[in-house]
Coordinates of C-alpha atoms in Angstrom, one line a residue:
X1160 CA 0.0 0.0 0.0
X1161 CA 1.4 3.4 -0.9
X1162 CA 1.5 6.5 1.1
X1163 CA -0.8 9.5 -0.1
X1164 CA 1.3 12.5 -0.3
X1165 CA -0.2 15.9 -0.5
X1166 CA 2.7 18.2 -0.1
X1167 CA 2.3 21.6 -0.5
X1168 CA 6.4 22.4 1.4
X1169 CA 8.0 20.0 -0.4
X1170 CA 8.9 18.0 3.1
X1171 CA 7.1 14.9 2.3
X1172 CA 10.3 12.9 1.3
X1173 CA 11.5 14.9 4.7
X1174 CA 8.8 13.5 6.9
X1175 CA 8.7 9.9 5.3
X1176 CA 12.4 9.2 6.1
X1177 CA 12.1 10.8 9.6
X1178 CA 8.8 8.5 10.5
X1179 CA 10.8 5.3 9.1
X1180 CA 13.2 6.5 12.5
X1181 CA 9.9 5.2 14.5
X1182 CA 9.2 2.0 15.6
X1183 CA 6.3 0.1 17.3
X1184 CA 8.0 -2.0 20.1
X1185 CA 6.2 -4.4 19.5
X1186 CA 6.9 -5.1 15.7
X1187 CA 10.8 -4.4 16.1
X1188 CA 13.0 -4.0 13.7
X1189 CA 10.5 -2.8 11.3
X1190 CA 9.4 0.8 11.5
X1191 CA 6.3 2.1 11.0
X1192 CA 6.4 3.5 7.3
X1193 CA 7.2 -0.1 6.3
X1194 CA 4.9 -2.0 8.6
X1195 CA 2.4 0.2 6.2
X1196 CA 0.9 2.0 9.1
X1197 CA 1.5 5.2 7.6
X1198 CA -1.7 6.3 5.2
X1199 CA -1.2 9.7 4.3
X1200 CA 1.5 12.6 4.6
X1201 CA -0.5 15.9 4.4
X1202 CA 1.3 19.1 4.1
X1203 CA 0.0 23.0 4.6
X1204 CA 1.5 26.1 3.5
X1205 CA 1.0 27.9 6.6
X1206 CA 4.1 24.9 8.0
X1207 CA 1.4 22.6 9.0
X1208 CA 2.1 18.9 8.9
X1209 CA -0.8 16.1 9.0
X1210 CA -0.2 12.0 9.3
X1211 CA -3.0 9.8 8.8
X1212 CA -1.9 6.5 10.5
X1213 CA -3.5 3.2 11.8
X1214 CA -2.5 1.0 14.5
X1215 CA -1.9 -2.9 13.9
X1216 CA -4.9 -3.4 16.8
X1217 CA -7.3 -0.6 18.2
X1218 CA -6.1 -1.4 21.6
X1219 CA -2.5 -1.4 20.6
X1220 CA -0.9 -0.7 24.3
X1221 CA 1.7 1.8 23.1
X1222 CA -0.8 3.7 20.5
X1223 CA -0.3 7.1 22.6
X1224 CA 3.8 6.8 22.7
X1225 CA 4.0 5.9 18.7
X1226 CA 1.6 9.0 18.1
X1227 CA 3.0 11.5 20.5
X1228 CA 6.8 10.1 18.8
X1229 CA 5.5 10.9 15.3
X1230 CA 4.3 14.2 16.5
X1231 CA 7.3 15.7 18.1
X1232 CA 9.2 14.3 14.9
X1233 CA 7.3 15.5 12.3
X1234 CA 7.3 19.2 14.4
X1235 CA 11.0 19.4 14.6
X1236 CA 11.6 19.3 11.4
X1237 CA 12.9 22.6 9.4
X1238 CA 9.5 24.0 7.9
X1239 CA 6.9 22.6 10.2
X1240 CA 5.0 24.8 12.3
X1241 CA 2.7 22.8 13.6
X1242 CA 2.2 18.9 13.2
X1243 CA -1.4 16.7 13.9
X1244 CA -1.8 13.0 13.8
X1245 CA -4.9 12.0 13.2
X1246 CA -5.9 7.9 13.7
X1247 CA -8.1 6.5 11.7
X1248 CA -9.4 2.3 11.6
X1249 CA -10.4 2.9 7.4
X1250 CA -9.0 0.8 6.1
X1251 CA -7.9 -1.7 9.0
X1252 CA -4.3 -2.3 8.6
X1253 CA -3.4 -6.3 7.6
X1254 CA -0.3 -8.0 7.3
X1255 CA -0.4 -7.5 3.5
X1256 CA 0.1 -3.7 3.6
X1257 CA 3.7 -4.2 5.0
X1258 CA 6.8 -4.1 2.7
X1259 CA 8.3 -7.2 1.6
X1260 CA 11.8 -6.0 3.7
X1261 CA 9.2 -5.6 6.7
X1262 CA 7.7 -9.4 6.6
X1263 CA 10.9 -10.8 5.9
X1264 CA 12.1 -9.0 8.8
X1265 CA 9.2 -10.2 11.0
X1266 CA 9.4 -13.8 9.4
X1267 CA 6.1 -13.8 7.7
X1268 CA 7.9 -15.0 4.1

């Protein structure tokens, strides 16, 4: 599954390689961007940055510390004023929307 990019700053590529820097513990060593849990990468002229993202369950133990992570991230970087994170369950993430380099890294190939 791709990422949808709307990138009005030009920090997309930016902000993708910075949330690949973030992991969910309990999916090590595969970071988020890979496991697919990233949807979109939304970016504002006024400097504002927004991520669309999913969890791998709704009751995922560490949702809060992945979000608040990808928030202070995505704000440090040169350009963003302001970043959101909004969660959303549409689509539910699977297994399939992982890279390959993610399953083999998990063992599911």
């Amino acid at each position: 599954m791709s990422i949808i990019v709307m990138d009005k700053l030009g920090l997309a590529s930016q902000i993708q390689a910075t949330l690949e820097t973030i992991y969910d513990p309990e999916l090590k060593p595969a970071n988020i961007v890979d496991l697919g849990l990233v949807y979109e990468i939304i970016t504002k002229e006024d400097g504002i940055a927004k991520i669309v993202m999913t969890l791998t369950a709704p009751g995922c133990p560490v949702a809060g510390e992945i979000m608040n992570e990808v928030q202070e991230k995505v704000a440090g970087i040169e350009g963003i004023k302001e970043a959101l994170v909004e969660l959303t369950f549409d689509p539910p993430w699977t297994k399939d929307m992982m890279s390959e380099e993610a399953k083999l890294e998990l063992g599911f190939l």
